[in-house]
Each structure stands twice: as structure tokens, then as C-alpha cells.
Coordinates of C-alpha atoms in Angstrom, one line a residue:
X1 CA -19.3 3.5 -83.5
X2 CA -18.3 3.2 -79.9
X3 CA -22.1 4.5 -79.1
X4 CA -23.8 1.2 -78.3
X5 CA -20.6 -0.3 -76.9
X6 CA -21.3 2.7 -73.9
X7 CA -25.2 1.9 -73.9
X8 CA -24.5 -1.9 -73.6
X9 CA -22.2 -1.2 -70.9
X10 CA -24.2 0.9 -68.6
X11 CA -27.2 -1.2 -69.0
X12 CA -25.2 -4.6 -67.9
X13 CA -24.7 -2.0 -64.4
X14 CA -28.0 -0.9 -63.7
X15 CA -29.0 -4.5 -64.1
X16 CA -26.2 -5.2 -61.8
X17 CA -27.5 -2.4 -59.3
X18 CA -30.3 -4.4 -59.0
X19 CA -30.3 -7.5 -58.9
X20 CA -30.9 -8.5 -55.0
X21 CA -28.1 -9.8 -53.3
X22 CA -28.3 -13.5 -51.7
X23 CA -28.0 -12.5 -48.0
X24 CA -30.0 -8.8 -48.0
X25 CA -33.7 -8.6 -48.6
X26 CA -35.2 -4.9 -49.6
X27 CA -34.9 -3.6 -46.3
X28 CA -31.6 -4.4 -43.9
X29 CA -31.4 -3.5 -40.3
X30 CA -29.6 -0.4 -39.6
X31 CA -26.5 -0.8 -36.3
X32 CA -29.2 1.3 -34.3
X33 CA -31.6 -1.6 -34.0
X34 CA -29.0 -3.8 -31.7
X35 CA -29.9 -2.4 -28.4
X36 CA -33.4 -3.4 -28.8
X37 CA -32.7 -6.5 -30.1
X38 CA -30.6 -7.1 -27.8
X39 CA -32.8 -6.2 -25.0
X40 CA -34.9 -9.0 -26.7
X41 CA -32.7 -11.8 -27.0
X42 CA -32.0 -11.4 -23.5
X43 CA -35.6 -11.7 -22.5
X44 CA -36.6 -14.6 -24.6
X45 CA -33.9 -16.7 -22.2
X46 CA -34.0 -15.9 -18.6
X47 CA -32.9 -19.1 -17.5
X48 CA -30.0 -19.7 -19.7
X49 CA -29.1 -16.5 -18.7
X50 CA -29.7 -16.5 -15.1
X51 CA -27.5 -20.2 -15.2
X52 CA -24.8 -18.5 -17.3
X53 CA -24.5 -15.7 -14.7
X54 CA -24.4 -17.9 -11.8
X55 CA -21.8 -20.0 -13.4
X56 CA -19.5 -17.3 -14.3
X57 CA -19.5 -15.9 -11.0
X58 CA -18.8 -19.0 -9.3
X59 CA -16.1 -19.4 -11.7
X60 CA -14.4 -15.6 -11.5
X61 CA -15.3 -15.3 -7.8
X62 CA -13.4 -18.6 -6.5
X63 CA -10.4 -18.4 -9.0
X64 CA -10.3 -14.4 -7.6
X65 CA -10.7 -16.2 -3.7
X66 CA -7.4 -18.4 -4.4
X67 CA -5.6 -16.2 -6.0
X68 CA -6.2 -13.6 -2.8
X69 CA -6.4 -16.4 0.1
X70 CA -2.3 -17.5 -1.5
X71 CA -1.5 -13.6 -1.7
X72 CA -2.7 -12.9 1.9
X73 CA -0.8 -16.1 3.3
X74 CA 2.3 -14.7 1.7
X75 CA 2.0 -11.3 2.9
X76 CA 0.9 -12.5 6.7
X77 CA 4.1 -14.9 6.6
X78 CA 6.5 -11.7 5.6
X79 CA 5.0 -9.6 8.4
X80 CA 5.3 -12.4 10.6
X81 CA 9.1 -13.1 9.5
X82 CA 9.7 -9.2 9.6
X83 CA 8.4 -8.8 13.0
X84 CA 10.3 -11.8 14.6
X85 CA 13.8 -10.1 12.8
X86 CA 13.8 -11.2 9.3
X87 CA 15.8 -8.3 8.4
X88 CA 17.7 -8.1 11.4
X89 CA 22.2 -8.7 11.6
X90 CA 23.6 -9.7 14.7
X91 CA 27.3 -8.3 15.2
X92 CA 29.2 -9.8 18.2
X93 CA 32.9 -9.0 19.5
X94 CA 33.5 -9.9 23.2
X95 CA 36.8 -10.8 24.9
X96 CA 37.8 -13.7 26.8
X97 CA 36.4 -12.9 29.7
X98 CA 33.1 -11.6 28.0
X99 CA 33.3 -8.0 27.8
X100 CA 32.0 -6.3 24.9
X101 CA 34.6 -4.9 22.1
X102 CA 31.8 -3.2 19.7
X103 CA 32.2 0.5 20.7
X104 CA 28.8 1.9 21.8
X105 CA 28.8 5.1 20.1
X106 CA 28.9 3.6 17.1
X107 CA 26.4 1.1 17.2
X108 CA 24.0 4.3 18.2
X109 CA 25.1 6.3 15.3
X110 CA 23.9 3.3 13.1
X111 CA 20.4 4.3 13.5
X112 CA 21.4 7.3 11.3
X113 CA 22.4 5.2 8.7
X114 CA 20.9 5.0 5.0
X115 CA 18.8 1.8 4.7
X116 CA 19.0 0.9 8.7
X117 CA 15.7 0.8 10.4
X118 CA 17.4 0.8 13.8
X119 CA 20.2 -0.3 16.0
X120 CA 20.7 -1.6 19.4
X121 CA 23.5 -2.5 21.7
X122 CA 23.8 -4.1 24.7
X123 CA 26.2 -4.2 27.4
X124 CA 28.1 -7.2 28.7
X125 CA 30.1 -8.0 31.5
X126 CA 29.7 -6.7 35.0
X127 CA 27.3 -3.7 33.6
X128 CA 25.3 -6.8 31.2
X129 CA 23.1 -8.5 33.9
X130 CA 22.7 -6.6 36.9
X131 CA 20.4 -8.2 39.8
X132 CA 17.8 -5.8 41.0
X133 CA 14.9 -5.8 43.3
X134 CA 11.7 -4.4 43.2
X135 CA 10.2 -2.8 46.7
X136 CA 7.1 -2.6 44.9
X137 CA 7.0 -6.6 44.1
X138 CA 8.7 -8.2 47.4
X139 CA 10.5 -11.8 46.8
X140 CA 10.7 -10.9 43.2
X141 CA 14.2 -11.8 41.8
X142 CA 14.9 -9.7 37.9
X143 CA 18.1 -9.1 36.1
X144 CA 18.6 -6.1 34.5
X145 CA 20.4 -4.7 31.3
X146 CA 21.8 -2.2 29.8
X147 CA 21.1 -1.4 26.1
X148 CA 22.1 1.5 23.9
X149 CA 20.6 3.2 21.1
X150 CA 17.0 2.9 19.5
X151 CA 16.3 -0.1 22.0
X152 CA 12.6 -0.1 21.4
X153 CA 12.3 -0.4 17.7
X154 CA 14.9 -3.1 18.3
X155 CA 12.4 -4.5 21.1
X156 CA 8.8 -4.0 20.0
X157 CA 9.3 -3.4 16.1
X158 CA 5.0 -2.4 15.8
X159 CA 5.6 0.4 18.2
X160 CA 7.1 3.4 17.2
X161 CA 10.7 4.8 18.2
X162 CA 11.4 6.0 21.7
X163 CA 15.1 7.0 23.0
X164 CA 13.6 7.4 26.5
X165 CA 15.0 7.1 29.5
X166 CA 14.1 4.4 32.1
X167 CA 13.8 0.2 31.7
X168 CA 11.7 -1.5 29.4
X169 CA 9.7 -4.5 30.4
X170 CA 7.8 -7.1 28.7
X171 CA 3.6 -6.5 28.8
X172 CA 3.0 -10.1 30.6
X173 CA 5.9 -9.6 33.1
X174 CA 4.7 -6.2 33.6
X175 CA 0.9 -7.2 34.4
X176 CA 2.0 -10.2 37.1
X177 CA 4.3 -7.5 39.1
X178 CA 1.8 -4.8 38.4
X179 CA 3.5 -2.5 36.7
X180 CA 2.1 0.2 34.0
X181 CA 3.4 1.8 31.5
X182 CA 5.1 5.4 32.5
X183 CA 5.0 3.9 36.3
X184 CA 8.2 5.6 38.1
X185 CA 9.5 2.0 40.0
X186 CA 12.0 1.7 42.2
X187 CA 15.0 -0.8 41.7
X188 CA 17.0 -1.8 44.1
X189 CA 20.6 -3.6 43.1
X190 CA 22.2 -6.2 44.3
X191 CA 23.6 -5.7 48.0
X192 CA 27.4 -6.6 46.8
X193 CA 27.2 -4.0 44.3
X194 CA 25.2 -1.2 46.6
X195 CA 26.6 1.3 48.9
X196 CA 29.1 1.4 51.9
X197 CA 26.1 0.0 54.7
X198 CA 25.1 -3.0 52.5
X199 CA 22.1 -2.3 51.1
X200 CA 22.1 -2.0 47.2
X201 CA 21.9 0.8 45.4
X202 CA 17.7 2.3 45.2
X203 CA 17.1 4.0 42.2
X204 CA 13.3 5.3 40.8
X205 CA 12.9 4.8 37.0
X206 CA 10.2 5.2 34.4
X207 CA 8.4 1.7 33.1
X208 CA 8.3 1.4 29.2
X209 CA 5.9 -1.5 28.3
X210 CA 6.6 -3.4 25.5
X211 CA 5.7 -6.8 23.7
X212 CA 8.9 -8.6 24.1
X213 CA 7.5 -12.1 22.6
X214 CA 8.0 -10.6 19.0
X215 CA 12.3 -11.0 19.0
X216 CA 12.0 -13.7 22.1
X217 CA 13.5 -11.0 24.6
X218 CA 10.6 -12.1 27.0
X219 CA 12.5 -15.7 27.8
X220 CA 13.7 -14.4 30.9
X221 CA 12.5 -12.5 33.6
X222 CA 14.5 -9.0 33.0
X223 CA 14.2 -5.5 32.4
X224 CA 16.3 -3.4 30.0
X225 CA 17.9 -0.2 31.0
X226 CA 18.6 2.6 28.6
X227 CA 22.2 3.7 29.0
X228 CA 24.2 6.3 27.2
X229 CA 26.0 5.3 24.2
X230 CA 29.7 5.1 26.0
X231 CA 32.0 2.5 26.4
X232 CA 31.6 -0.5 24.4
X233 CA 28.6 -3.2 23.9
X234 CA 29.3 -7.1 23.0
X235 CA 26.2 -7.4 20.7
X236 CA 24.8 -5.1 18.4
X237 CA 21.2 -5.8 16.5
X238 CA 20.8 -3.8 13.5
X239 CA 17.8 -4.0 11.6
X240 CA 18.0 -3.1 8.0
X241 CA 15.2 -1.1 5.9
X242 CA 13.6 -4.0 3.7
X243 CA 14.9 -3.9 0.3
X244 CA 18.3 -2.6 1.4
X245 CA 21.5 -4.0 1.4
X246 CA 20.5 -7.0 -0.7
X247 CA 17.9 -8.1 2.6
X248 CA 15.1 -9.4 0.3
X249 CA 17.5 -11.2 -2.0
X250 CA 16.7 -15.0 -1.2
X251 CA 20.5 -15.8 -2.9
X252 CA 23.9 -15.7 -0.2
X253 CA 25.1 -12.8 -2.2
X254 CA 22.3 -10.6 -1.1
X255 CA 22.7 -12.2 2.8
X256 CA 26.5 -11.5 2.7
X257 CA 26.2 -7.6 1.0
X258 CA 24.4 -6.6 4.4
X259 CA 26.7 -8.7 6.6
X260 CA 29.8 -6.4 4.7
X261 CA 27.7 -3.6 5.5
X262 CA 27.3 -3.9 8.9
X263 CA 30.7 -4.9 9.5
X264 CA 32.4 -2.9 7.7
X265 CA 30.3 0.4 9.4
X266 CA 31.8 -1.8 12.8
X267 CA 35.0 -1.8 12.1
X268 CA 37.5 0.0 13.8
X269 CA 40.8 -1.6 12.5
X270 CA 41.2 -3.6 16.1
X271 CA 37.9 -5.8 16.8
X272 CA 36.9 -8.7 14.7
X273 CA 33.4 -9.1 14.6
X274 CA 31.3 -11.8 13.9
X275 CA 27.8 -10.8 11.7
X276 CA 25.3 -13.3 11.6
X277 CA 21.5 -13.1 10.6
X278 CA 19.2 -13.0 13.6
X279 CA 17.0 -16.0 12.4
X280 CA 18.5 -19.1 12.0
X281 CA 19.0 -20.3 8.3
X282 CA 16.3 -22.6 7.9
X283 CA 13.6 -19.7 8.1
X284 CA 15.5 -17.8 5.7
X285 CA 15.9 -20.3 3.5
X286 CA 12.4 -19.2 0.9
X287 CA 11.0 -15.5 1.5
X288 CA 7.6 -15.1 1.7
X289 CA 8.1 -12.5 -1.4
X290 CA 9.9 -15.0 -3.7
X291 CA 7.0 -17.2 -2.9
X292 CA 4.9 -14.4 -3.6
X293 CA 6.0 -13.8 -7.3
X294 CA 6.7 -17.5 -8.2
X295 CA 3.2 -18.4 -6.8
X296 CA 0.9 -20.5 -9.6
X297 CA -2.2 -18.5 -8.5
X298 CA -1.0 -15.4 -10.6
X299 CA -2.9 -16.9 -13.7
X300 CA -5.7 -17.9 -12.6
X301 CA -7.4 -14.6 -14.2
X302 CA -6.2 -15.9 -17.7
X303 CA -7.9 -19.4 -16.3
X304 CA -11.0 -17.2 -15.4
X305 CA -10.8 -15.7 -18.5
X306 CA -11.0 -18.7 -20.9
X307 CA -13.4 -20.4 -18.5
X308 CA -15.8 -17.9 -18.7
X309 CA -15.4 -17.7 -22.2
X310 CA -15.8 -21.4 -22.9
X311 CA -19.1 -20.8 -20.5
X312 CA -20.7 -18.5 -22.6
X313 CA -19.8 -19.7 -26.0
X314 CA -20.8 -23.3 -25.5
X315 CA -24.6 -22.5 -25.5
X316 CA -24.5 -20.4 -28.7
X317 CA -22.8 -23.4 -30.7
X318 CA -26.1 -25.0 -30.5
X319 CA -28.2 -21.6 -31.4
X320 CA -26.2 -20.8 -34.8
X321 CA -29.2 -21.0 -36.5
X322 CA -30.4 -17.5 -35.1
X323 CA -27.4 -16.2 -36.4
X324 CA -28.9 -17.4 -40.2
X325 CA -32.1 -16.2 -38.9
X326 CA -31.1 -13.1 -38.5
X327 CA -29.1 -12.6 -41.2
X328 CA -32.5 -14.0 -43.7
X329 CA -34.6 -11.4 -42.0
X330 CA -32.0 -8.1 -43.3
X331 CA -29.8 -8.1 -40.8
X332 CA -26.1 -7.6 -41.7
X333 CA -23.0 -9.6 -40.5
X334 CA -22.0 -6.4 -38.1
X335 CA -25.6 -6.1 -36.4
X336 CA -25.9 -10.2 -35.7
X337 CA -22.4 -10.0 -34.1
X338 CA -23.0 -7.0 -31.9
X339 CA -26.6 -8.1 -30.7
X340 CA -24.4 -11.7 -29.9
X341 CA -21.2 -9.8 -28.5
X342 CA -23.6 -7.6 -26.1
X343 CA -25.6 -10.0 -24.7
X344 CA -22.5 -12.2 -24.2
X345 CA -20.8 -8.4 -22.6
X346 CA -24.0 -8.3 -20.3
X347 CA -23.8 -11.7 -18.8
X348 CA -20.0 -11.9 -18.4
X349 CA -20.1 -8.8 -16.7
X350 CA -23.1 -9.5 -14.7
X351 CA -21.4 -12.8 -13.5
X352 CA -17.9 -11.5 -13.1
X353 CA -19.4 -8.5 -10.6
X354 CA -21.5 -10.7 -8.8
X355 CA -18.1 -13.2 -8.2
X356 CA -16.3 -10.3 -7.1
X357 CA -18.7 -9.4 -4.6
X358 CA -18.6 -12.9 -3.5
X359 CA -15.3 -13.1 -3.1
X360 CA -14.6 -10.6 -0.9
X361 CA -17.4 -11.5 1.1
X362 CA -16.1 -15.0 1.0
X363 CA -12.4 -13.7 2.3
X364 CA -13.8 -11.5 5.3
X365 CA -15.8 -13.8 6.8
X366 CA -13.1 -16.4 6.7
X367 CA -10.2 -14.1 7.3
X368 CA -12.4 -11.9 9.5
X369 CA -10.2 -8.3 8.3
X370 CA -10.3 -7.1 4.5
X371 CA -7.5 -8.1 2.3
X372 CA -4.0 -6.6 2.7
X373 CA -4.0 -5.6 -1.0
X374 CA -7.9 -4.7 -2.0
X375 CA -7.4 -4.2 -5.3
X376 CA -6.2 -7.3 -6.3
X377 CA -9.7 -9.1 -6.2
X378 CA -11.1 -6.6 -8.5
X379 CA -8.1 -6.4 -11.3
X380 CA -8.1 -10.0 -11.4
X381 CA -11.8 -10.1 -11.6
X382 CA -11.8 -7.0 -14.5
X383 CA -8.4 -8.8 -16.4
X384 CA -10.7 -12.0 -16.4
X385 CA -13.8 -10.3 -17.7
X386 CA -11.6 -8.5 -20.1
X387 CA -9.7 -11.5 -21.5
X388 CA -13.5 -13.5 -21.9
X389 CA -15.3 -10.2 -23.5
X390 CA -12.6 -10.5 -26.3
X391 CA -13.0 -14.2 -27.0
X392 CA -16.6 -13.7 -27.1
X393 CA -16.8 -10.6 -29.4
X394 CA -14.1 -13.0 -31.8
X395 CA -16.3 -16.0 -32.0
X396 CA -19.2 -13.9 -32.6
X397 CA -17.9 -11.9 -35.8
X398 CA -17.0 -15.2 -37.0
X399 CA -20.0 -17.5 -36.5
X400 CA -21.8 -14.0 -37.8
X401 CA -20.0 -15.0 -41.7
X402 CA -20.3 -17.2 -43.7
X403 CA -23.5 -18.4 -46.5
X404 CA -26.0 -18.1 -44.2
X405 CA -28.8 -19.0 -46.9
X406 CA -27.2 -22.0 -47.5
X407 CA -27.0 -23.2 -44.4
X408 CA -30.8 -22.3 -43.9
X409 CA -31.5 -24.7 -47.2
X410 CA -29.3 -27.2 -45.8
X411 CA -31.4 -27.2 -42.6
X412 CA -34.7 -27.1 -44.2

């Protein structure tokens, strides 16, 4: 009895199977066919591509430019600050009469410290500024002092290290006495301070020349003499590692931890002494890094990214019917999208390499050197054409949906 029940059934199916459905004709394209018809779409338009190309990259490339012009200022003013003593604490302890209280021997051994750079001392009192003479340079009047420890790094901070013995002496000063560097000069003393006849003391030293302007030790017209690390000094410079101590915190508390530092590793239970920053406080006031991480420019790849974006989609809202057209001629929802997503792919990618390009060309010529940090012009350029390759690939699955055939009637 259930017989033609079964029968009915199974014939209401194959009827089912087919009947054509609304959007598919007999034969629908397969995912294989989206290169070509891609490689199609892209040459029916050349000029809507070639002007969406070109604005992309001016778009990527000058967002990329601004975001690595504000980066490179920042990083140009830390070197700048770091070079002139950024990181640098000044400890003073002298007496009444101005003799130094800070024993040498401990400054020196601060350039074996953890998170100091180095450390210098120099020598006040009747040893602090010592007239000398130069044979070489007649009716040339210098002072000389003493210093103790790693007295170049102190100095010249871009030159490397050097516990040699001798007198430094600043590159300009240097050039108008004529004076080269590893020169053995002799220095004559003052007469009151000389020998038994009344001549001052001659002694033959090596030169060491630096670039005093850095740390404005080229003010005066002086040489500095490297002395052993005995007795005491009335100012030592120690320069911290940055980073350490609390130096790159733009808060007091990070200021005061490496003022406790170096005075505590000062102390010797007798001398009070007084730790002060190098640079004044108005310099200190915003680091170049805080400015670095607060800056506005570190979205401008997410601006990049919905620019370009808005760029490429604004021309296919007034082409949707070739998404019905191909959907009427077989194709499904998943081929239209892709052959829309790629070509999209193509020209954001094409525009966002030829803006990179043009960005760093941009920031050489101006800033005639490359940028301190290279890849930061090419990972915002790549998070940019990222972020707009997603949008795209989005708003084409979804204009791809939808009753295509009606919207074909509606438009006939």
C-alpha cells in the first residue's frame, strides 16, 4: 500500500534535481577560470587602473613619508640629547676653600659599574687649573687640568674609550696651535710653580684630539691632563647606560633612582655630595622617546589602510552590474568575488609598492642619509596594504550575494 506513496516521492525529487536554479544556467564557471578573467577585467580598464594605482601610492607613500620624517626627528633629537649628556649625573663635594672631597679612586672604579657608560673626575684646587705654555705656540696662554678615569668617553662620547696617558685637546683649538693628534708637545708651567731657577716646569706629553663642542668643554682655551686616580676630585661626571637606573623615565622618580645611585656608590660616610643632572631641566623636561611612542603618526598605516580601501571600492559601487553580469552568465558567488578581490589585490599592491619606493626616495633626497630605522617604511606600507586587501576581499563577497536576476530585471 505504501508502494506509490515511495514512487510519488522519488518522482517529486528527480523533478526537483532538475528544475534549473534561478542564478545558474547549464554550465557554471569552475574557481580555475578567475585568473583569466581576471587577467581580463584588468585589461578592459587601463586607465581606471593606472589612476587607482597612482592614487594609492600617493596615498601609502606620503602617510609612510610622515610617519618616517616624525620617527627620524625623534630619533636625531635623542642622539643629539644623548651626545650633549642626556644621561649624564653630576656629583660635586668641595670644601670651603675649593678642594675636591669626592675620592678619586672611586669615581675611576665607577666605570666598572653595571649600567654606567663611564666616569670622570676632575681635580680642583691648586692641581685643577694649572697655567702652562707651549714652546711650540709662543705667546699662547692655556690652562690645564687634571682629570681621572675614562676622560674621553666623558669628553668625546662618538669616539671610543681611551685611558691614555697625555692631555686632551679640543679639534679647533688643536688646528689654530697646530697640533695633531699623537703629537708629543711640550708644556711648560707656570714660572711660580717651576723649579728652583725660575723657569716652570717643561714636560713632553702625547696630544689626544677630541671634539670638545659635544659636552661644551671647548668654552675655554685648555687642555686636560690624565692623572692617576689618587687623592680626591671636586666633580665627578658619570654617564649612565640608557635605560638604566630609571634614565629614560621622563617622571622625577626615574631622575631621582640614578641620583641615589650615584650617590650612594659616592658615599663614604664623611662627604655630602650634591648629584645633579648635567642638562639643565628644561631639556629634560619631554624625551625624545616619550615623544616617540605618544607621536600621532603611529596610525597613519590604519589611515593608509582605509584610504586605500575607500580608493578602490568607490569605483566598483558604480560597476555592480558586472557583478549580476557575471553571476547571469554561470558564474558562482565565489568566482565573481575572487576575480573582484584579485584585481582589487593587484592594484593595492601595485600602488602600495610603488608608494614605498617613493617614499624612501622622497626621505633620502630630503634627509640626504637613509632612515635610522629602514624597516619602518616598508611595515607600515605592508600593515597598510594588509588592512585595505581585507576590506576589499569583504565588500566583494558581499556585493558578490544577493538576487542577482532581480536586480538584472529591475535594471532592464
Amino acid at each position: 500500500m505504501r508502494a506509490p506513496w515511495n514512487a510519488m516521492r522519488d518522482a517529486t525529487r528527480r523533478m526537483r534535481r532538475a528544475r534549473p536554479h534561478p542564478h545558474r544556467t547549464a554550465r557554471e564557471w569552475p574557481l580555475r577560470a578567475v585568473p583569466e578573467q581576471t587577467r581580463r577585467t584588468l585589461a578592459a580598464q587601463p586607465a581606471v587602473t593606472a589612476l587607482l594605482i597612482a592614487l594609492t601610492a600617493l596615498t601609502a607613500g606620503s602617510l609612510a613619508l610622515a610617519d618616517a620624517a616624525m620617527r627620524q626627528d625623534a630619533i636625531d633629537q635623542q642622539t643629539r640629547l644623548e651626545t650633549a649628556g642626556r644621561y649624564v649625573m653630576r656629583a660635586q663635594a668641595r670644601t670651603e676653600r675649593g678642594e675636591g672631597l669626592i675620592p678619586a679612586a672611586v669615581c675611576h672604579g665607577l666605570n666598572l659599574a653595571d649600567g654606567v657608560r663611564a666616569a670622570a673626575g676632575f681635580v680642583d684646587g691648586e692641581r685643577g687649573n694649572v697655567p702652562v705654555t707651549l714652546p711650540k705656540a709662543p705667546g699662547e696662554q692655556l690652562s690645564m687640568r687634571t682629570a681621572v678615569g675614562d676622560v674621553a668617553g666623558m669628553l668625546d662620547p662618538s669616539g671610543p674609550p681611551r685611558f691614555d696617558e697625555g692631555f686632551y685637546i679640543d679639534r679647533t683649538l688643536a688646528a689654530d696651535l697646530g697640533i695633531g693628534d699623537g703629537m708629543r708637545v711640550e708644556l711648560v708651567t707656570d714660572a711660580s710653580r717651576g723649579t728652583s731657577d725660575g723657569e716652570g716646569e717643561r714636560t713632553v706629553a702625547t696630544a689626544h684630539v677630541l671634539d670638545l663642542s659635544a659636552r661644551g668643554f671647548d668654552q675655554s682655551r685648555s687642555i686636560i691632563a690624565i692623572g692617576p686616580p689618587t687623592g680626591t676630585v671636586g666633580e665627578c661626571l658619570v654617564e649612565m647606560e640608557p635605560g638604566a637606573w630609571g634614565t629614560d623615565d621622563a617622571t622625577d622618580a626615574g631622575s631621582e633612582t640614578a641620583r641615589n645611585f650615584v650617590a650612594s656608590a659616592l658615599d663614604d660616610g664623611r662627604t655630602i655630595t650634591s648629584v645633579t643632572p648635567f642638562l639643565d631641566a628644561a631639556t629634560l623636561d619631554a624625551t625624545p622617546l616619550e615623544r616617540l611612542r605618544t607621536r600621532i603618526s603611529r596610525h597613519f598605516w590604519l589611515v593608509s589602510g582605509l584610504a586605500c580601501a575607500g580608493l578602490t571600492l568607490a569605483p566598483m559601487l558604480f560597476r555592480r552590474h558586472e557583478f549580476a553580469l557575471y553571476r547571469s552568465v554561470g558564474a558562482g558567488a565565489n568566482p565573481v568575488a575572487l576575480i573582484h578581490a584579485a584585481v582589487c589585490a593587484i592594484m593595492l599592491c601595485a600602488g602600495h609598492l610603488s608608494g614605498w619606493l617613493w617614499a624612501e626616495l622622497a626621505f633620502r633626497w630630503m634627509r640626504h642619509a637613509p632612515p635610522a630605522e629602514p624597516w619602518t617604511t616598508p611595515a607600515a606600507a605592508g600593515a597598510s596594504l594588509l588592512l585595505a586587501s581585507a576590506l576589499v576581499t569583504a565588500a566583494c563577497a558581499l556585493l558578490a550575494r544577493g538576487d542577482m536576476a532581480a536586480y538584472i530585471q529591475r535594471r532592464l
